[in-house]
PDB file of C-alpha atoms in Angstrom:
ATOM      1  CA  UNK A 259      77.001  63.151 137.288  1.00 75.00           C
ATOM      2  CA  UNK A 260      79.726  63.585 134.475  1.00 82.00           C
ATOM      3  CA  UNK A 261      80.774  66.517 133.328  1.00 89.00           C
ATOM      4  CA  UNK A 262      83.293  67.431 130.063  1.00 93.00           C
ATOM      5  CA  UNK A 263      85.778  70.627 129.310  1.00 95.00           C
ATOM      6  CA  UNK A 264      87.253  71.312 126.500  1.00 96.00           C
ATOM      7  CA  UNK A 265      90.231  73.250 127.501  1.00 96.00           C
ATOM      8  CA  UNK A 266      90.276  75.706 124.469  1.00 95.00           C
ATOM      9  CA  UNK A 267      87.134  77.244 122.508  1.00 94.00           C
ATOM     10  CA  UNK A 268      88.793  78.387 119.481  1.00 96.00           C
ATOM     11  CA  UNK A 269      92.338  77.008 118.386  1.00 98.00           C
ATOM     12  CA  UNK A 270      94.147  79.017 115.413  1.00 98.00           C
ATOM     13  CA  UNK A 271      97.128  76.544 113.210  1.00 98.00           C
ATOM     14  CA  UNK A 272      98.732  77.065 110.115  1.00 98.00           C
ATOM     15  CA  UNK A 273      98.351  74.316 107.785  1.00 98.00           C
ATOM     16  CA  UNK A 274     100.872  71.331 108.240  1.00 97.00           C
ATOM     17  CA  UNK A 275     101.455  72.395 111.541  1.00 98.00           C
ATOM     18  CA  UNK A 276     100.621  69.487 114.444  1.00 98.00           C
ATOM     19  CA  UNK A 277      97.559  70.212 116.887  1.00 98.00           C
ATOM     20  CA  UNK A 278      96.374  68.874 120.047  1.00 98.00           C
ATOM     21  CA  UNK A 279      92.369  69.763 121.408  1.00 98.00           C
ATOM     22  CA  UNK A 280      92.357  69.255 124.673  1.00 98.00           C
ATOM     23  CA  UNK A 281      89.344  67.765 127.061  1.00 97.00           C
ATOM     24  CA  UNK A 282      89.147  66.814 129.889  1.00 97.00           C
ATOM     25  CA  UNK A 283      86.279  64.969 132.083  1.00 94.00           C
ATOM     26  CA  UNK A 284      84.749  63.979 135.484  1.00 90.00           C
ATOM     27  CA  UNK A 285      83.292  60.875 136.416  1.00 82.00           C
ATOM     28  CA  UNK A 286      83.062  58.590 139.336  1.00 74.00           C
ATOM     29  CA  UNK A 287      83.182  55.449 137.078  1.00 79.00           C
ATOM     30  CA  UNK A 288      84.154  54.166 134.152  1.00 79.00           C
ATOM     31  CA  UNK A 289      83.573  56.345 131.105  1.00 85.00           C
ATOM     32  CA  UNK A 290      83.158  55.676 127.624  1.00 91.00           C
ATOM     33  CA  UNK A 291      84.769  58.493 125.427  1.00 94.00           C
ATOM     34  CA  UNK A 292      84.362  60.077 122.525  1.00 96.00           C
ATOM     35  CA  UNK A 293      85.240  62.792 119.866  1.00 97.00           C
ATOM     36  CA  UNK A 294      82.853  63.972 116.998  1.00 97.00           C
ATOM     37  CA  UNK A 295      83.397  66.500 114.467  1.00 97.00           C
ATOM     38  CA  UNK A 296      80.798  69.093 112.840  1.00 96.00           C
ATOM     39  CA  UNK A 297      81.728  71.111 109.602  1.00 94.00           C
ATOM     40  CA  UNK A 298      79.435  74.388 109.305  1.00 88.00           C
ATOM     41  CA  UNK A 299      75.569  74.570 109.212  1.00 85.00           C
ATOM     42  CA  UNK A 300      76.259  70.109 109.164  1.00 90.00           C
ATOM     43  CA  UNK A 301      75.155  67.332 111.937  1.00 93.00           C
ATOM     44  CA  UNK A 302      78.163  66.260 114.426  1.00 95.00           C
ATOM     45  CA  UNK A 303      79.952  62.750 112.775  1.00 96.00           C
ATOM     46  CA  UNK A 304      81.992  60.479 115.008  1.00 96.00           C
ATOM     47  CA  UNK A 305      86.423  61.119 114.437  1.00 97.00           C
ATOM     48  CA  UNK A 306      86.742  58.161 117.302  1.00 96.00           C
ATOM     49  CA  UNK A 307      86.249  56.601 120.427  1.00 94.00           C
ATOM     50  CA  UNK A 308      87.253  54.720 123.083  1.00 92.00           C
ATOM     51  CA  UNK A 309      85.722  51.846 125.078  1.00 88.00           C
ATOM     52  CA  UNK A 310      88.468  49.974 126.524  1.00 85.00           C
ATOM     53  CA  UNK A 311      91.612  48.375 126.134  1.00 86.00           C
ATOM     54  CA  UNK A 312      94.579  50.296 123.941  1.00 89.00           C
ATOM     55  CA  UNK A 313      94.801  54.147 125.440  1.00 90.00           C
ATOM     56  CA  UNK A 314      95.664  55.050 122.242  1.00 95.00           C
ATOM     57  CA  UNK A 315      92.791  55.761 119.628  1.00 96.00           C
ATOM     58  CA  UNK A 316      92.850  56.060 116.202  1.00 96.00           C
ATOM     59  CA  UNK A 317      89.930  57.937 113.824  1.00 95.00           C
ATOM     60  CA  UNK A 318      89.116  59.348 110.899  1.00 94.00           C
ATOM     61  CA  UNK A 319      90.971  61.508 109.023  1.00 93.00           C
ATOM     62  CA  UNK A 320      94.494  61.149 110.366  1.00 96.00           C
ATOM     63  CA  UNK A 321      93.154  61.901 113.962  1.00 97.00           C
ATOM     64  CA  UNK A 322      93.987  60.127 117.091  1.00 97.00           C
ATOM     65  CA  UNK A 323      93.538  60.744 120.875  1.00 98.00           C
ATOM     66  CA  UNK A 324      95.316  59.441 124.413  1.00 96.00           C
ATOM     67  CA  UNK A 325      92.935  58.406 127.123  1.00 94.00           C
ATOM     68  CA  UNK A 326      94.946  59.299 130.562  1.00 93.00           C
ATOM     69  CA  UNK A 327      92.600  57.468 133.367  1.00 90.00           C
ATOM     70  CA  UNK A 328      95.071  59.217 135.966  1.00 91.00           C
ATOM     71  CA  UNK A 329      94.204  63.233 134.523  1.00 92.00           C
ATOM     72  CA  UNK A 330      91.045  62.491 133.280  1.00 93.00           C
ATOM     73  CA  UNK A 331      91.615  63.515 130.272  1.00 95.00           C
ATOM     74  CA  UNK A 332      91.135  62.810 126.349  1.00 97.00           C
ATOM     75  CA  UNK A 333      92.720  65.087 124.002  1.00 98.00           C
ATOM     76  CA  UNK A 334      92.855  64.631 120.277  1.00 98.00           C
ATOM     77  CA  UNK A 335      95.683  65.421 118.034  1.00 98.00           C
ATOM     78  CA  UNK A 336      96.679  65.336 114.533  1.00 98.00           C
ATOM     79  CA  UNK A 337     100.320  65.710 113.172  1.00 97.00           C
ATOM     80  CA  UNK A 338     100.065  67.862 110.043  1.00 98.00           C
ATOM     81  CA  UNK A 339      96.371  69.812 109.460  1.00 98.00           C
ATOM     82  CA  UNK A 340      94.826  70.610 106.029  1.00 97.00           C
ATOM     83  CA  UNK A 341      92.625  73.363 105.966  1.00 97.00           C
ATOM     84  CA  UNK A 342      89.757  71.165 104.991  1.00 96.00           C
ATOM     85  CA  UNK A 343      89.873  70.349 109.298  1.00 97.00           C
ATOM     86  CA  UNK A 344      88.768  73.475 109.528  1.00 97.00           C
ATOM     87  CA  UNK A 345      85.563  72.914 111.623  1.00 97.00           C
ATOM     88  CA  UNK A 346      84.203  72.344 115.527  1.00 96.00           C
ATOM     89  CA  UNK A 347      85.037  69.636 117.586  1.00 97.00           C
ATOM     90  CA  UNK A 348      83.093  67.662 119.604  1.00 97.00           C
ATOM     91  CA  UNK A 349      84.197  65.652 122.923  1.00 97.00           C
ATOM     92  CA  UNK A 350      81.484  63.707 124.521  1.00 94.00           C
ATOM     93  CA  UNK A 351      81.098  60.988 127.708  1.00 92.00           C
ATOM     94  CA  UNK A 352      78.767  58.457 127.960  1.00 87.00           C
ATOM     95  CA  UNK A 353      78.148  56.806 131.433  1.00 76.00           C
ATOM     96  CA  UNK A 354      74.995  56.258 131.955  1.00 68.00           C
ATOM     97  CA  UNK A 355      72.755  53.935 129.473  1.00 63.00           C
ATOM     98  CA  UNK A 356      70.928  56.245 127.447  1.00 70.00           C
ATOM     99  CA  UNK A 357      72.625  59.300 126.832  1.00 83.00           C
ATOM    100  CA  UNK A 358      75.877  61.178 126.959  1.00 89.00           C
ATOM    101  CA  UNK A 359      77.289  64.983 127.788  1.00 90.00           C
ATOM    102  CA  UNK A 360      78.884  66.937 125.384  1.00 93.00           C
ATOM    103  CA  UNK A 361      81.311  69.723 125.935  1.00 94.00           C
ATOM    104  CA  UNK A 362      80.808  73.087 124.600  1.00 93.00           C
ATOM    105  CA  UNK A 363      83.120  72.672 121.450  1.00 95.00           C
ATOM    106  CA  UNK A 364      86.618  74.045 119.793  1.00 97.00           C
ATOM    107  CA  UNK A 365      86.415  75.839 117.011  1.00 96.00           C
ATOM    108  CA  UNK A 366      89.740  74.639 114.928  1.00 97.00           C
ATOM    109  CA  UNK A 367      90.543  76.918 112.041  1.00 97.00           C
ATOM    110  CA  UNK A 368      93.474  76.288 109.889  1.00 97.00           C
ATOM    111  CA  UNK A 369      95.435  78.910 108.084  1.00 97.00           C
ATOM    112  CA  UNK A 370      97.487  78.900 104.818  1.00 95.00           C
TER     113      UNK A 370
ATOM    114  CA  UNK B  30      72.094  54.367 102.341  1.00 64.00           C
ATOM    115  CA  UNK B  31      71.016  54.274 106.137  1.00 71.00           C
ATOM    116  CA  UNK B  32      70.815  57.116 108.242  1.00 93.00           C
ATOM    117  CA  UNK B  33      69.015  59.977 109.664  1.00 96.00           C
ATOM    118  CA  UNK B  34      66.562  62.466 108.033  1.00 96.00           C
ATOM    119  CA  UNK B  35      65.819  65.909 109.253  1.00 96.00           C
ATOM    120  CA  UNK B  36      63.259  67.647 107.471  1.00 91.00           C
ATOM    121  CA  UNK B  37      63.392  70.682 106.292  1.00 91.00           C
ATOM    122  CA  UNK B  38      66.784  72.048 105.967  1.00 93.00           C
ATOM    123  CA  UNK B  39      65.173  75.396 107.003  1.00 94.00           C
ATOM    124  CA  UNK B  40      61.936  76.771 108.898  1.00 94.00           C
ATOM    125  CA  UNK B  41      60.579  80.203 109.423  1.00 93.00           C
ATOM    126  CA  UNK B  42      57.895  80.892 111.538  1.00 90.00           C
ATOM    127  CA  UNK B  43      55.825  83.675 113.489  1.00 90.00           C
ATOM    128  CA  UNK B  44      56.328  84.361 117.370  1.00 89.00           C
ATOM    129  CA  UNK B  45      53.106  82.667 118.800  1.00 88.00           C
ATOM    130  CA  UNK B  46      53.252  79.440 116.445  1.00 91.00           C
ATOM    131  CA  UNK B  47      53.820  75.772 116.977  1.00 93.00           C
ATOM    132  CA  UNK B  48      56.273  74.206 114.861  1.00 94.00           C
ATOM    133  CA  UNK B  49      57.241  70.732 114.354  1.00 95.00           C
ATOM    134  CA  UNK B  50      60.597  69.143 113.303  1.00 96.00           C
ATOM    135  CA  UNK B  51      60.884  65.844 111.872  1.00 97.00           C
ATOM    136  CA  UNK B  52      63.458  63.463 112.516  1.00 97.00           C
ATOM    137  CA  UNK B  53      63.145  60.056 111.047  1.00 97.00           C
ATOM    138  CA  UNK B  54      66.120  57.389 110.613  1.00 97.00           C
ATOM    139  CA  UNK B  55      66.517  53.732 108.785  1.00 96.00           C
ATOM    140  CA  UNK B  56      69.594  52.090 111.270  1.00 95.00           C
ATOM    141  CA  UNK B  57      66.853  50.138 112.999  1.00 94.00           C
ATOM    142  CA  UNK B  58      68.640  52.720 116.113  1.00 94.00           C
ATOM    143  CA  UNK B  59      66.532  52.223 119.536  1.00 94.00           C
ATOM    144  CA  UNK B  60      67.321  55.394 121.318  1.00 94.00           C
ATOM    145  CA  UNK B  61      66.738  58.618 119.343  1.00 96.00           C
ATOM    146  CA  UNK B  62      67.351  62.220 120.688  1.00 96.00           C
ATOM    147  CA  UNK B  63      66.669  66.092 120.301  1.00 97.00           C
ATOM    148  CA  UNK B  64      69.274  68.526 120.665  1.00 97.00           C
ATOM    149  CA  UNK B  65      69.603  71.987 120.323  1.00 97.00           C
ATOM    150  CA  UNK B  66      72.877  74.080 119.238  1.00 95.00           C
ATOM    151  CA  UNK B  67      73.222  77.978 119.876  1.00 92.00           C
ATOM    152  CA  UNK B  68      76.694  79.570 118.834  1.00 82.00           C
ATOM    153  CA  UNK B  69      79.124  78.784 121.764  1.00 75.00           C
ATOM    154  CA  UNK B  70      77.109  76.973 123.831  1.00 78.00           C
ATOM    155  CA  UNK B  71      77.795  73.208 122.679  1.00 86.00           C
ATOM    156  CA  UNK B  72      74.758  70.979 122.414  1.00 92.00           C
ATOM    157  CA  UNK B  73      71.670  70.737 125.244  1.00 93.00           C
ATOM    158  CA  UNK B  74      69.930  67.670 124.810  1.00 94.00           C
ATOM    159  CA  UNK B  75      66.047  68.344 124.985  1.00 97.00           C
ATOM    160  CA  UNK B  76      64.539  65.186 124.928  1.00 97.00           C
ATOM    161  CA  UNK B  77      65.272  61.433 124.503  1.00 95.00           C
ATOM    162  CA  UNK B  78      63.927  58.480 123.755  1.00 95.00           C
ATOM    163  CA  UNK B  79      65.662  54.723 124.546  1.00 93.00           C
ATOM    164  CA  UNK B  80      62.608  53.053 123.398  1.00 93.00           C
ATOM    165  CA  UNK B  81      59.475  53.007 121.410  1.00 95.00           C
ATOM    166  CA  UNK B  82      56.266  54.802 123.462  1.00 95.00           C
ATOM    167  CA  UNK B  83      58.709  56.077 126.175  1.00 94.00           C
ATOM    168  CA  UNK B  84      61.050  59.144 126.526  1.00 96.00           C
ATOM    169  CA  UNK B  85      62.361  61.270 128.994  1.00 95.00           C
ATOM    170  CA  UNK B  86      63.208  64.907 129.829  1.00 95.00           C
ATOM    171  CA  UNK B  87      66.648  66.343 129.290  1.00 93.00           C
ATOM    172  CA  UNK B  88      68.123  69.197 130.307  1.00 91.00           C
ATOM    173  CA  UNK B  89      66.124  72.067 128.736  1.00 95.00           C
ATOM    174  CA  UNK B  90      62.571  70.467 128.043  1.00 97.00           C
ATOM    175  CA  UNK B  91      60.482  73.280 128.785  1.00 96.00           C
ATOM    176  CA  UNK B  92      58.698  74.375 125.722  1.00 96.00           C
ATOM    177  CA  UNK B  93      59.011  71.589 123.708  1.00 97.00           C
ATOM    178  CA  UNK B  94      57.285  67.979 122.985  1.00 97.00           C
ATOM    179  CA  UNK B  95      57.823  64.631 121.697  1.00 98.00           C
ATOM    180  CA  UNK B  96      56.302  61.694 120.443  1.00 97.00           C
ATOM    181  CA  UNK B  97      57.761  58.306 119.710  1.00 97.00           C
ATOM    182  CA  UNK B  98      55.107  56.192 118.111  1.00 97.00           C
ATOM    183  CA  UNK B  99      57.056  54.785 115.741  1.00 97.00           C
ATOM    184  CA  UNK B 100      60.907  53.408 116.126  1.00 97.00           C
ATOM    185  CA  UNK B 101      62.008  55.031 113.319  1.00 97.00           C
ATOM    186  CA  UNK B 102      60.457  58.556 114.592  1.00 98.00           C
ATOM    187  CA  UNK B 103      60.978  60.545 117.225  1.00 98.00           C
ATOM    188  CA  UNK B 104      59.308  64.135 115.998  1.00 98.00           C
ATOM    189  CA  UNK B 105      60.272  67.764 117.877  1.00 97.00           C
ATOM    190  CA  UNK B 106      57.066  69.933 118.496  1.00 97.00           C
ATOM    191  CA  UNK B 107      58.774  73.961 119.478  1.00 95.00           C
ATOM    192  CA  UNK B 108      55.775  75.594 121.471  1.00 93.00           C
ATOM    193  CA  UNK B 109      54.428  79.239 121.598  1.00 88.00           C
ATOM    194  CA  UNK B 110      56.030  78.251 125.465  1.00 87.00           C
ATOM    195  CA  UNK B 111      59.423  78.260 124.558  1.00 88.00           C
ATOM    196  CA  UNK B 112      60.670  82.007 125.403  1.00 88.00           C
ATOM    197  CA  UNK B 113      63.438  81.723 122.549  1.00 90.00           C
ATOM    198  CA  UNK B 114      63.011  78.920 119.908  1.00 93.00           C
ATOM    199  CA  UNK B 115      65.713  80.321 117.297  1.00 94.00           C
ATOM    200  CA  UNK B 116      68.477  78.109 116.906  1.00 95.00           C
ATOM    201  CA  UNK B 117      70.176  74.812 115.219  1.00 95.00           C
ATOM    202  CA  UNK B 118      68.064  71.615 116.114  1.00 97.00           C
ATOM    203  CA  UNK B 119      69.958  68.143 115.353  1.00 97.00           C
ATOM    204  CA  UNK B 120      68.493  65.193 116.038  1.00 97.00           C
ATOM    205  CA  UNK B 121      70.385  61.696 116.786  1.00 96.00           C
ATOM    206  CA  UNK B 122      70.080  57.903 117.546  1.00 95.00           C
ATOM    207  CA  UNK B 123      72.171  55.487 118.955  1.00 93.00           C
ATOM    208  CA  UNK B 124      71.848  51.526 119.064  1.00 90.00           C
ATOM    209  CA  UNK B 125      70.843  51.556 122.773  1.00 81.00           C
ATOM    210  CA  UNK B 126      72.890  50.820 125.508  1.00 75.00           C
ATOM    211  CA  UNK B 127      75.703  52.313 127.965  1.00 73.00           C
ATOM    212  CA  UNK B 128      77.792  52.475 125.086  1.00 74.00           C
ATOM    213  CA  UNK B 129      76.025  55.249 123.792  1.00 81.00           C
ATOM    214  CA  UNK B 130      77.855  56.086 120.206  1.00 90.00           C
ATOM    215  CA  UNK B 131      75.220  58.667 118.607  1.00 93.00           C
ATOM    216  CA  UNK B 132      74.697  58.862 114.930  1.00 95.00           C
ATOM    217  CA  UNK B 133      73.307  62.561 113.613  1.00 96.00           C
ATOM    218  CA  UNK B 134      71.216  64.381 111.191  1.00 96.00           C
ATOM    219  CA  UNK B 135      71.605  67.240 109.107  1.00 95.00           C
ATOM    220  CA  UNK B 136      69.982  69.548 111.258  1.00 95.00           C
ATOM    221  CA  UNK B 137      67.075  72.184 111.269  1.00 96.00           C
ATOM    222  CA  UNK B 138      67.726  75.673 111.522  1.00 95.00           C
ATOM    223  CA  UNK B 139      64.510  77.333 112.618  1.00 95.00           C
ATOM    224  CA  UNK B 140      64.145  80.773 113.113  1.00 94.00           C
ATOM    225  CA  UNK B 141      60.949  82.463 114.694  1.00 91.00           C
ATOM    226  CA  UNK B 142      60.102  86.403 113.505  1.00 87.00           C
TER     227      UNK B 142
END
C-alpha cells in the first residue's frame, strides 16, 4: 500500500520570501503525484501534478514541484509568496485505479 | 460551468438523526467519492464509487451509506451509527482510471447537537 508525509504541518513565511512544502511518499511502483490546495471552509483544487516525463512540474499560481524517484519525494515550492497563499496544502498519490491517499496537510500562512 | 455541487453549505442536526448529503456533478466524471475532513487530520475517504450501481468501502465506512443510481450522483447518508458525525464532508470525482486526478466540491459542514 502507499503511504504520503508531509514533512511539516504548519509552515510560517513572510511575504516575498521563497518556500518549499515538503512530502514525501512510499510505494512499490510507479506513482502518480499530486499537489492540491484548499483555502478555508473551501473544497481542495488541483496546484499540479505529475505523470511522467519532465521531473520538474509546473502549476498554478507560480507553484512548481521536483519529483526525486531516488528519495521518494515531491516537494512544492514557490519563489516569492503573497499572502493570498495563505491556505492548506494538499499532497496526494494515486497508484491504484480508483482512488488515491492524501497526506495530512501543511498549513502555509504568510506574514506581512 | 461544469463541476461539482454539494448541497447545503451547512447542516444541523440532533444526536439520533439520519442525515443525508448531496453531491451531484456535470463533468460526465465516472468515479465519485466521499471524504471527510477533521482539523489536522487530512482527508479519510469514506466511500467510493468507480462506476454507476457499484461502490466500495474506504477507510472509515462505518456509519455511513451510499447510493450511486445515477452517474451524476453519488449521495452521503451519516447514520444515528456513526459515534461522531461532526465534521467537513467534501465530495469528489475523477474521470476514472489509475490516473486518478480528483475534482472537488464545496463541502458540507454538518454539525450534530
Amino acid at each position: 500500500a502507499q503511504s504520503v508525509t508531509q514533512l511539516d504541518s504548519q509552515v510560517p513565511v513572510f511575504e516575498e520570501a521563497p518556500v518549499e512544502l515538503r512530502c514525501n511518499y512510499s510505494s512499490s511502483v510507479s506513482v502518480y503525484l499530486f499537489w492540491y490546495v484548499q483555502y478555508p471552509n473551501q473544497g481542495l483544487q488541483l496546484l499540479l501534478k505529475y505523470l511522467s516525463g519532465s521531473t520538474l512540474v509546473k502549476g498554478i499560481n507560480g507553484f512548481e514541484a521536483e519529483f526525486n524517484k531516488s528519495q521518494t519525494s515531491f516537494h512544492l515550492r514557490k519563489p516569492s509568496v503573497h499572502i493570498s497563499d495563505t491556505a492548506e496544502y494538499f499532497c496526494a498519490v494515486s497508484v491504484n485505479a480508483g482512488k488515491s491517499t492524501f497526506g495530512d496537510g501543511t498549513t502555509l500562512t504568510v506574514k506581512p | 460551468d461544469g463541476g461539482i455541487t454539494q448541497s447545503p453549505k451547512y447542516l444541523f442536526r440532533k444526536e439520533g438523526q439520519n442525515v443525508t448529503l448531496s453531491c451531484e456533478q456535470n463533468l460526465n466524471h465516472d468515479a465519485m467519492y466521499w471524504y471527510r475532513q477533521d482539523p489536522g487530520q487530512g482527508l479519510r475517504l469514506i466511500y467510493y464509487s468507480q462506476i454507476v450501481n457499484d461502490f466500495q468501502k474506504g477507510d472509515i465506512a462505518e456509519g455511513y451509506s451510499v447510493s450511486r443510481e445515477k452517474k451524476e450522483s453519488f449521495p452521503l447518508t451519516v447514520t444515528s451509527a456513526q459515534k461522531n458525525p461532526t465534521a467537513f464532508y467534501l465530495c469528489a470525482s475523477s474521470i476514472g482510471g489509475q490516473v486518478n486526478e480528483q475534482f472537488f466540491g464545496p463541502g458540507t459542514r454538518l454539525t450534530v447537537l
